[in-house]
Structure formats: structure tokens, C-alpha cells
PDB file of C-alpha atoms in Angstrom:
ATOM      1  CA  UNK A   1     -18.546  10.824 -13.141  1.00  0.00           C
ATOM      2  CA  UNK A   2     -18.206   8.540 -16.140  1.00  0.00           C
ATOM      3  CA  UNK A   3     -19.467   5.007 -15.302  1.00  0.00           C
ATOM      4  CA  UNK A   4     -16.188   3.434 -16.418  1.00  0.00           C
ATOM      5  CA  UNK A   5     -14.155   5.803 -14.235  1.00  0.00           C
ATOM      6  CA  UNK A   6     -16.452   5.021 -11.295  1.00  0.00           C
ATOM      7  CA  UNK A   7     -15.891   1.275 -11.778  1.00  0.00           C
ATOM      8  CA  UNK A   8     -12.124   1.753 -11.875  1.00  0.00           C
ATOM      9  CA  UNK A   9     -12.136   3.898  -8.715  1.00  0.00           C
ATOM     10  CA  UNK A  10     -14.387   1.405  -6.961  1.00  0.00           C
ATOM     11  CA  UNK A  11     -12.118  -1.502  -7.930  1.00  0.00           C
ATOM     12  CA  UNK A  12      -9.022   0.157  -6.486  1.00  0.00           C
ATOM     13  CA  UNK A  13     -10.691   1.682  -3.431  1.00  0.00           C
ATOM     14  CA  UNK A  14      -9.366   0.177  -0.229  1.00  0.00           C
ATOM     15  CA  UNK A  15     -12.221  -0.698   2.109  1.00  0.00           C
ATOM     16  CA  UNK A  16     -11.272  -0.473   5.752  1.00  0.00           C
ATOM     17  CA  UNK A  17     -12.286  -3.534   7.726  1.00  0.00           C
ATOM     18  CA  UNK A  18     -13.446  -2.883  11.296  1.00  0.00           C
ATOM     19  CA  UNK A  19     -10.682  -3.073  13.882  1.00  0.00           C
ATOM     20  CA  UNK A  20     -11.845  -4.420  17.260  1.00  0.00           C
ATOM     21  CA  UNK A  21      -9.863  -1.943  19.354  1.00  0.00           C
ATOM     22  CA  UNK A  22     -10.883   1.072  17.271  1.00  0.00           C
ATOM     23  CA  UNK A  23     -14.497  -0.158  17.352  1.00  0.00           C
ATOM     24  CA  UNK A  24     -14.533  -0.476  21.134  1.00  0.00           C
ATOM     25  CA  UNK A  25     -13.107   3.002  21.563  1.00  0.00           C
ATOM     26  CA  UNK A  26     -15.409   4.647  19.004  1.00  0.00           C
ATOM     27  CA  UNK A  27     -18.701   3.097  20.091  1.00  0.00           C
ATOM     28  CA  UNK A  28     -18.118   2.335  23.770  1.00  0.00           C
ATOM     29  CA  UNK A  29     -15.304   4.712  24.759  1.00  0.00           C
ATOM     30  CA  UNK A  30     -13.330   1.722  26.048  1.00  0.00           C
ATOM     31  CA  UNK A  31      -9.799   0.437  25.650  1.00  0.00           C
ATOM     32  CA  UNK A  32      -9.295  -3.067  27.072  1.00  0.00           C
ATOM     33  CA  UNK A  33      -6.987  -3.129  30.065  1.00  0.00           C
ATOM     34  CA  UNK A  34      -5.246  -6.358  29.124  1.00  0.00           C
ATOM     35  CA  UNK A  35      -5.307  -8.848  26.258  1.00  0.00           C
ATOM     36  CA  UNK A  36      -4.851 -12.617  26.363  1.00  0.00           C
ATOM     37  CA  UNK A  37      -3.896 -13.599  22.812  1.00  0.00           C
ATOM     38  CA  UNK A  38      -4.083 -17.269  21.873  1.00  0.00           C
ATOM     39  CA  UNK A  39      -2.144 -17.970  18.688  1.00  0.00           C
ATOM     40  CA  UNK A  40       0.159 -14.952  18.870  1.00  0.00           C
ATOM     41  CA  UNK A  41       2.532 -16.342  16.211  1.00  0.00           C
ATOM     42  CA  UNK A  42       5.695 -14.203  16.013  1.00  0.00           C
ATOM     43  CA  UNK A  43       4.156 -11.177  17.704  1.00  0.00           C
ATOM     44  CA  UNK A  44       3.151  -9.257  14.608  1.00  0.00           C
ATOM     45  CA  UNK A  45       0.211  -7.677  16.466  1.00  0.00           C
ATOM     46  CA  UNK A  46       2.120  -6.698  19.615  1.00  0.00           C
ATOM     47  CA  UNK A  47       2.951  -3.235  18.283  1.00  0.00           C
ATOM     48  CA  UNK A  48      -0.716  -2.609  17.473  1.00  0.00           C
ATOM     49  CA  UNK A  49      -1.811  -3.523  20.995  1.00  0.00           C
ATOM     50  CA  UNK A  50       0.802  -1.227  22.529  1.00  0.00           C
ATOM     51  CA  UNK A  51      -0.048   1.650  20.174  1.00  0.00           C
ATOM     52  CA  UNK A  52      -3.754   1.318  20.994  1.00  0.00           C
ATOM     53  CA  UNK A  53      -3.001   1.728  24.690  1.00  0.00           C
ATOM     54  CA  UNK A  54      -3.253  -1.850  25.966  1.00  0.00           C
ATOM     55  CA  UNK A  55      -0.707  -1.870  28.774  1.00  0.00           C
ATOM     56  CA  UNK A  56      -0.976  -5.504  29.835  1.00  0.00           C
ATOM     57  CA  UNK A  57      -0.838  -8.641  27.727  1.00  0.00           C
ATOM     58  CA  UNK A  58      -0.213 -12.375  27.761  1.00  0.00           C
ATOM     59  CA  UNK A  59       0.723 -13.876  24.412  1.00  0.00           C
ATOM     60  CA  UNK A  60       0.468 -17.631  23.864  1.00  0.00           C
ATOM     61  CA  UNK A  61       2.155 -19.420  20.954  1.00  0.00           C
ATOM     62  CA  UNK A  62       2.819 -23.175  20.529  1.00  0.00           C
ATOM     63  CA  UNK A  63       5.499 -23.195  17.806  1.00  0.00           C
ATOM     64  CA  UNK A  64       9.039 -22.957  19.263  1.00  0.00           C
ATOM     65  CA  UNK A  65      10.543 -20.850  16.456  1.00  0.00           C
ATOM     66  CA  UNK A  66       7.654 -18.379  16.361  1.00  0.00           C
ATOM     67  CA  UNK A  67       7.731 -18.224  20.162  1.00  0.00           C
ATOM     68  CA  UNK A  68      11.364 -17.040  20.135  1.00  0.00           C
ATOM     69  CA  UNK A  69      10.382 -14.230  17.766  1.00  0.00           C
ATOM     70  CA  UNK A  70       7.384 -13.445  19.966  1.00  0.00           C
ATOM     71  CA  UNK A  71       9.630 -13.017  23.001  1.00  0.00           C
ATOM     72  CA  UNK A  72      11.715 -10.496  21.073  1.00  0.00           C
ATOM     73  CA  UNK A  73       8.579  -8.616  20.006  1.00  0.00           C
ATOM     74  CA  UNK A  74       7.285  -8.164  23.559  1.00  0.00           C
ATOM     75  CA  UNK A  75      10.699  -7.388  25.098  1.00  0.00           C
ATOM     76  CA  UNK A  76      10.259  -3.568  24.954  1.00  0.00           C
ATOM     77  CA  UNK A  77       6.904  -3.757  26.783  1.00  0.00           C
ATOM     78  CA  UNK A  78       7.130  -4.179  30.556  1.00  0.00           C
ATOM     79  CA  UNK A  79       3.528  -5.317  30.988  1.00  0.00           C
ATOM     80  CA  UNK A  80       3.678  -8.050  28.343  1.00  0.00           C
ATOM     81  CA  UNK A  81       4.424 -11.742  28.963  1.00  0.00           C
ATOM     82  CA  UNK A  82       4.873 -14.650  26.508  1.00  0.00           C
ATOM     83  CA  UNK A  83       3.983 -18.312  27.079  1.00  0.00           C
ATOM     84  CA  UNK A  84       4.915 -21.297  24.914  1.00  0.00           C
ATOM     85  CA  UNK A  85       1.768 -23.451  24.970  1.00  0.00           C
ATOM     86  CA  UNK A  86      -0.986 -24.939  22.826  1.00  0.00           C
ATOM     87  CA  UNK A  87      -4.524 -24.210  24.013  1.00  0.00           C
ATOM     88  CA  UNK A  88      -7.428 -26.609  23.495  1.00  0.00           C
ATOM     89  CA  UNK A  89     -10.578 -27.719  25.340  1.00  0.00           C
ATOM     90  CA  UNK A  90      -8.644 -30.105  27.610  1.00  0.00           C
ATOM     91  CA  UNK A  91      -5.161 -30.047  29.100  1.00  0.00           C
ATOM     92  CA  UNK A  92      -2.623 -32.855  28.914  1.00  0.00           C
ATOM     93  CA  UNK A  93      -3.551 -34.399  25.564  1.00  0.00           C
ATOM     94  CA  UNK A  94      -0.863 -35.120  22.967  1.00  0.00           C
ATOM     95  CA  UNK A  95      -1.943 -34.045  19.489  1.00  0.00           C
ATOM     96  CA  UNK A  96      -0.476 -33.653  16.021  1.00  0.00           C
ATOM     97  CA  UNK A  97       0.071 -30.013  15.087  1.00  0.00           C
ATOM     98  CA  UNK A  98       0.234 -29.194  11.371  1.00  0.00           C
ATOM     99  CA  UNK A  99       2.912 -26.590  10.640  1.00  0.00           C
ATOM    100  CA  UNK A 100       2.727 -24.396   7.541  1.00  0.00           C
ATOM    101  CA  UNK A 101       5.686 -23.108   5.563  1.00  0.00           C
ATOM    102  CA  UNK A 102       4.466 -19.510   5.973  1.00  0.00           C
ATOM    103  CA  UNK A 103       6.499 -18.572   9.057  1.00  0.00           C
ATOM    104  CA  UNK A 104       4.003 -20.517  11.161  1.00  0.00           C
ATOM    105  CA  UNK A 105       0.951 -18.625   9.883  1.00  0.00           C
ATOM    106  CA  UNK A 106      -2.035 -20.874   9.005  1.00  0.00           C
ATOM    107  CA  UNK A 107      -0.623 -23.656  11.225  1.00  0.00           C
ATOM    108  CA  UNK A 108      -3.273 -25.527  13.189  1.00  0.00           C
ATOM    109  CA  UNK A 109      -4.062 -28.427  15.480  1.00  0.00           C
ATOM    110  CA  UNK A 110      -6.573 -29.378  12.760  1.00  0.00           C
ATOM    111  CA  UNK A 111      -5.578 -30.984   9.472  1.00  0.00           C
ATOM    112  CA  UNK A 112      -5.898 -28.515   6.556  1.00  0.00           C
ATOM    113  CA  UNK A 113      -8.549 -29.389   3.950  1.00  0.00           C
ATOM    114  CA  UNK A 114     -10.276 -26.535   2.071  1.00  0.00           C
ATOM    115  CA  UNK A 115      -7.388 -24.251   2.963  1.00  0.00           C
ATOM    116  CA  UNK A 116      -5.239 -26.223   0.487  1.00  0.00           C
ATOM    117  CA  UNK A 117      -7.644 -25.379  -2.353  1.00  0.00           C
ATOM    118  CA  UNK A 118      -7.978 -21.690  -1.485  1.00  0.00           C
ATOM    119  CA  UNK A 119      -4.272 -21.179  -0.846  1.00  0.00           C
ATOM    120  CA  UNK A 120      -2.362 -23.850  -2.811  1.00  0.00           C
ATOM    121  CA  UNK A 121       0.809 -21.813  -2.324  1.00  0.00           C
ATOM    122  CA  UNK A 122       0.748 -22.630   1.412  1.00  0.00           C
ATOM    123  CA  UNK A 123       2.288 -25.984   2.227  1.00  0.00           C
ATOM    124  CA  UNK A 124       2.049 -28.067   5.406  1.00  0.00           C
ATOM    125  CA  UNK A 125       5.125 -30.263   5.180  1.00  0.00           C
ATOM    126  CA  UNK A 126       5.934 -30.467   8.872  1.00  0.00           C
ATOM    127  CA  UNK A 127       4.121 -31.971  11.860  1.00  0.00           C
ATOM    128  CA  UNK A 128       4.839 -31.686  15.569  1.00  0.00           C
ATOM    129  CA  UNK A 129       3.601 -33.664  18.546  1.00  0.00           C
ATOM    130  CA  UNK A 130       2.468 -31.150  21.164  1.00  0.00           C
ATOM    131  CA  UNK A 131       0.758 -31.449  24.543  1.00  0.00           C
ATOM    132  CA  UNK A 132      -2.295 -29.302  25.143  1.00  0.00           C
ATOM    133  CA  UNK A 133      -3.061 -26.767  27.828  1.00  0.00           C
ATOM    134  CA  UNK A 134      -6.170 -24.616  28.295  1.00  0.00           C
ATOM    135  CA  UNK A 135      -6.806 -20.915  28.749  1.00  0.00           C
ATOM    136  CA  UNK A 136      -8.023 -21.575  32.282  1.00  0.00           C
ATOM    137  CA  UNK A 137      -4.890 -23.567  33.122  1.00  0.00           C
ATOM    138  CA  UNK A 138      -2.659 -20.803  31.744  1.00  0.00           C
ATOM    139  CA  UNK A 139      -4.429 -18.129  33.788  1.00  0.00           C
ATOM    140  CA  UNK A 140      -4.218 -20.317  36.901  1.00  0.00           C
ATOM    141  CA  UNK A 141      -0.486 -20.906  36.370  1.00  0.00           C
ATOM    142  CA  UNK A 142       0.095 -17.191  35.840  1.00  0.00           C
ATOM    143  CA  UNK A 143      -1.129 -16.589  39.363  1.00  0.00           C
ATOM    144  CA  UNK A 144       0.915 -19.462  40.780  1.00  0.00           C
ATOM    145  CA  UNK A 145       4.033 -18.110  39.055  1.00  0.00           C
ATOM    146  CA  UNK A 146       3.712 -14.705  40.690  1.00  0.00           C
ATOM    147  CA  UNK A 147       1.852 -12.894  37.911  1.00  0.00           C
ATOM    148  CA  UNK A 148      -1.475 -12.476  39.717  1.00  0.00           C
ATOM    149  CA  UNK A 149      -1.530  -8.733  39.057  1.00  0.00           C
ATOM    150  CA  UNK A 150      -1.089  -9.318  35.326  1.00  0.00           C
ATOM    151  CA  UNK A 151      -3.731 -12.042  35.334  1.00  0.00           C
ATOM    152  CA  UNK A 152      -6.221  -9.702  37.000  1.00  0.00           C
ATOM    153  CA  UNK A 153      -5.739  -7.098  34.246  1.00  0.00           C
ATOM    154  CA  UNK A 154      -6.753  -9.410  31.393  1.00  0.00           C
ATOM    155  CA  UNK A 155     -10.223  -8.537  30.120  1.00  0.00           C
ATOM    156  CA  UNK A 156     -10.012  -9.371  26.397  1.00  0.00           C
ATOM    157  CA  UNK A 157      -9.590 -12.827  24.849  1.00  0.00           C
ATOM    158  CA  UNK A 158      -8.090 -12.622  21.355  1.00  0.00           C
ATOM    159  CA  UNK A 159      -8.072 -15.909  19.416  1.00  0.00           C
ATOM    160  CA  UNK A 160      -6.545 -16.884  16.080  1.00  0.00           C
ATOM    161  CA  UNK A 161      -6.121 -20.657  15.976  1.00  0.00           C
ATOM    162  CA  UNK A 162      -7.158 -21.632  12.460  1.00  0.00           C
ATOM    163  CA  UNK A 163     -10.515 -23.333  12.926  1.00  0.00           C
ATOM    164  CA  UNK A 164     -10.097 -24.488  16.533  1.00  0.00           C
ATOM    165  CA  UNK A 165     -11.607 -21.369  18.121  1.00  0.00           C
ATOM    166  CA  UNK A 166     -14.551 -23.176  19.737  1.00  0.00           C
ATOM    167  CA  UNK A 167     -12.194 -25.794  21.160  1.00  0.00           C
ATOM    168  CA  UNK A 168     -10.134 -23.034  22.788  1.00  0.00           C
ATOM    169  CA  UNK A 169     -13.270 -21.329  24.131  1.00  0.00           C
ATOM    170  CA  UNK A 170     -14.411 -24.571  25.776  1.00  0.00           C
ATOM    171  CA  UNK A 171     -11.160 -24.548  27.738  1.00  0.00           C
ATOM    172  CA  UNK A 172     -11.696 -20.927  28.788  1.00  0.00           C
ATOM    173  CA  UNK A 173     -15.044 -21.105  30.568  1.00  0.00           C
ATOM    174  CA  UNK A 174     -13.695 -19.866  33.892  1.00  0.00           C
ATOM    175  CA  UNK A 175     -11.875 -16.984  32.217  1.00  0.00           C
ATOM    176  CA  UNK A 176     -15.026 -16.045  30.293  1.00  0.00           C
ATOM    177  CA  UNK A 177     -16.804 -15.241  33.562  1.00  0.00           C
ATOM    178  CA  UNK A 178     -14.453 -12.255  34.043  1.00  0.00           C
ATOM    179  CA  UNK A 179     -13.670 -11.326  30.421  1.00  0.00           C
ATOM    180  CA  UNK A 180     -15.443  -8.399  28.788  1.00  0.00           C
ATOM    181  CA  UNK A 181     -14.474  -8.852  25.143  1.00  0.00           C
ATOM    182  CA  UNK A 182     -13.740 -11.773  22.811  1.00  0.00           C
ATOM    183  CA  UNK A 183     -12.231 -11.330  19.350  1.00  0.00           C
ATOM    184  CA  UNK A 184     -11.866 -14.429  17.194  1.00  0.00           C
ATOM    185  CA  UNK A 185     -11.137 -15.538  13.680  1.00  0.00           C
ATOM    186  CA  UNK A 186     -14.300 -17.168  12.311  1.00  0.00           C
ATOM    187  CA  UNK A 187     -15.367 -18.956   9.144  1.00  0.00           C
ATOM    188  CA  UNK A 188     -18.162 -20.861   7.450  1.00  0.00           C
ATOM    189  CA  UNK A 189     -16.145 -24.035   8.052  1.00  0.00           C
ATOM    190  CA  UNK A 190     -14.506 -26.476   5.686  1.00  0.00           C
ATOM    191  CA  UNK A 191     -11.004 -24.987   5.811  1.00  0.00           C
ATOM    192  CA  UNK A 192      -9.635 -27.508   8.322  1.00  0.00           C
ATOM    193  CA  UNK A 193     -10.789 -30.982   9.294  1.00  0.00           C
ATOM    194  CA  UNK A 194     -13.365 -30.667  12.068  1.00  0.00           C
ATOM    195  CA  UNK A 195     -13.300 -26.869  12.170  1.00  0.00           C
ATOM    196  CA  UNK A 196     -16.244 -24.913  13.548  1.00  0.00           C
ATOM    197  CA  UNK A 197     -18.386 -22.424  11.664  1.00  0.00           C
ATOM    198  CA  UNK A 198     -19.347 -19.085  13.161  1.00  0.00           C
ATOM    199  CA  UNK A 199     -22.861 -20.109  14.283  1.00  0.00           C
ATOM    200  CA  UNK A 200     -21.843 -22.522  17.088  1.00  0.00           C
ATOM    201  CA  UNK A 201     -19.342 -19.924  18.318  1.00  0.00           C
ATOM    202  CA  UNK A 202     -22.086 -17.295  18.527  1.00  0.00           C
ATOM    203  CA  UNK A 203     -24.306 -19.756  20.400  1.00  0.00           C
ATOM    204  CA  UNK A 204     -21.573 -20.782  22.830  1.00  0.00           C
ATOM    205  CA  UNK A 205     -20.658 -17.197  23.676  1.00  0.00           C
ATOM    206  CA  UNK A 206     -24.310 -16.207  24.084  1.00  0.00           C
ATOM    207  CA  UNK A 207     -24.546 -18.933  26.739  1.00  0.00           C
ATOM    208  CA  UNK A 208     -21.694 -17.115  28.490  1.00  0.00           C
ATOM    209  CA  UNK A 209     -23.415 -13.700  28.272  1.00  0.00           C
ATOM    210  CA  UNK A 210     -21.625 -12.300  25.221  1.00  0.00           C
ATOM    211  CA  UNK A 211     -23.325 -10.678  22.233  1.00  0.00           C
ATOM    212  CA  UNK A 212     -21.994 -10.368  18.703  1.00  0.00           C
ATOM    213  CA  UNK A 213     -20.895  -6.785  17.984  1.00  0.00           C
ATOM    214  CA  UNK A 214     -19.671  -7.287  14.425  1.00  0.00           C
ATOM    215  CA  UNK A 215     -18.474  -9.966  12.027  1.00  0.00           C
ATOM    216  CA  UNK A 216     -17.123  -9.935   8.500  1.00  0.00           C
ATOM    217  CA  UNK A 217     -16.455 -12.856   6.172  1.00  0.00           C
ATOM    218  CA  UNK A 218     -14.444 -12.621   2.948  1.00  0.00           C
ATOM    219  CA  UNK A 219     -15.100 -14.453  -0.320  1.00  0.00           C
ATOM    220  CA  UNK A 220     -12.988 -17.389   0.868  1.00  0.00           C
ATOM    221  CA  UNK A 221     -15.373 -17.957   3.781  1.00  0.00           C
ATOM    222  CA  UNK A 222     -13.283 -16.702   6.700  1.00  0.00           C
ATOM    223  CA  UNK A 223     -12.982 -13.460   8.650  1.00  0.00           C
ATOM    224  CA  UNK A 224     -13.217 -12.094  12.193  1.00  0.00           C
ATOM    225  CA  UNK A 225     -15.839 -11.404  14.840  1.00  0.00           C
ATOM    226  CA  UNK A 226     -16.003  -9.280  17.978  1.00  0.00           C
ATOM    227  CA  UNK A 227     -18.158 -10.270  20.955  1.00  0.00           C
ATOM    228  CA  UNK A 228     -18.900  -7.978  23.906  1.00  0.00           C
ATOM    229  CA  UNK A 229     -20.358  -8.808  27.306  1.00  0.00           C
ATOM    230  CA  UNK A 230     -24.082  -8.143  27.012  1.00  0.00           C
ATOM    231  CA  UNK A 231     -24.148  -5.736  29.971  1.00  0.00           C
ATOM    232  CA  UNK A 232     -22.324  -3.165  27.797  1.00  0.00           C
ATOM    233  CA  UNK A 233     -25.215  -2.935  25.347  1.00  0.00           C
ATOM    234  CA  UNK A 234     -28.034  -0.496  26.005  1.00  0.00           C
ATOM    235  CA  UNK A 235     -25.918   1.801  28.181  1.00  0.00           C
ATOM    236  CA  UNK A 236     -26.129   5.560  27.685  1.00  0.00           C
TER     237      UNK A 236
END
């Protein structure tokens, strides 16, 4: 092949990034029984979860408008439940939530910094005062509200909270004792004020008996990572 033609083909070739659900099925023969998604936005990933065979799910979203869309997205799925809440390390704190103009995407409890340089087209012209909850409080309330069976099915924590992933994990320490998989957006830091880079997240989850399965970071310094309970590694 001519070198120039090779360069052109390489430039336009679409590389497939690893998908956590496909990865778990391919390498471990496992499909999670239930997903707890923190930062579900308008439910754009609900269809993927259902298609991949996840029959149970709890989807948490703090923004009221996105939450209404989320409820519509899960409506066809009997085993799915939506909750309007903001997860952090502690419950009951009032914080400022920075809302983007991209249908809620990129919104965060952390003030955007480097994100403004990388994506100047994304504005943050709105702020909301929201009260925090935690993953552990949400799971506890699920049981109190008559959803104990659904709560018991949740074995995957799926987090996309724009730099506040470690904060959410610190409020999920009880849930992490029963979870098998954690998928989270990660970065090298510097996108939001006070955000956490991937290394402290790896360390925190190792303390809770999870090992990194894969991670990828794009040229802007952010990506995703999958963690699996360490007992799954080394099995035949």
C-alpha cells in the first residue's frame, strides 16, 4: 500500500473504544445484574443498558429538566427506577451546581476551569442551589420505599459526574462492599476546580478490593475506567 494512502486510511479509521459491558461479557462471561448510574442525565444510556441485558437499574440525576427526560427514557423498562438527587461524599449539604448549556451535559458540582479552554463552545450560564445525598443514603431509602428487591440486584456502580467521582465514591463505601463492578469517568485533573485525577481513584478503589481492568484517556486528558472486584481476577 502506498504510504500516503495508508496515512489517509489510518486518519479516517474509527478506533473502537472499550465498552465496559462488552468487556465484562467477552473476558469474564458476565453481564451485571443491575446498574446504579450516578449522573444519568436525560437517560441517553438507558437503551444501551437494556440492549446489553441489564434488567435492573436505578438512575440518579440532579437536574430537574434532565430528570423529566430520564423518567421518559426508563418508562418502557419495568425494572428501571429514576431518582432526582445529587450524590456527594456527605448528605444534607447545600452546594452550588454549575449547569451547562449542553442539555445538562458537562454540568458539575465543581466549578469549570480547564473545561472552558478545551470546550469554549460550552457555556455555564446557570447555577442551582442543590442539597446533597449519597449513594449509601439512596440505596438505604430504596429499601425503605419498598424497593428492596431492586436494591439487592444492583451490582455495578456507573459514575459520570464531571470531576467529582471520588467524592461520590466516598459516599458509597457501604455499597462498595456488595458491588462487583465500578465504571467511572476519569481524567488527569484540571478540568474542574478541585477535581480528582485518576490515581487517587485507583488507590481508593484498591482499598475497597477493586482492581483496574482498563482505562483510556483522550488528548484532552479525560476518559473512562473500569474496575472489577479483585476476586474475579485469576479465575479459570
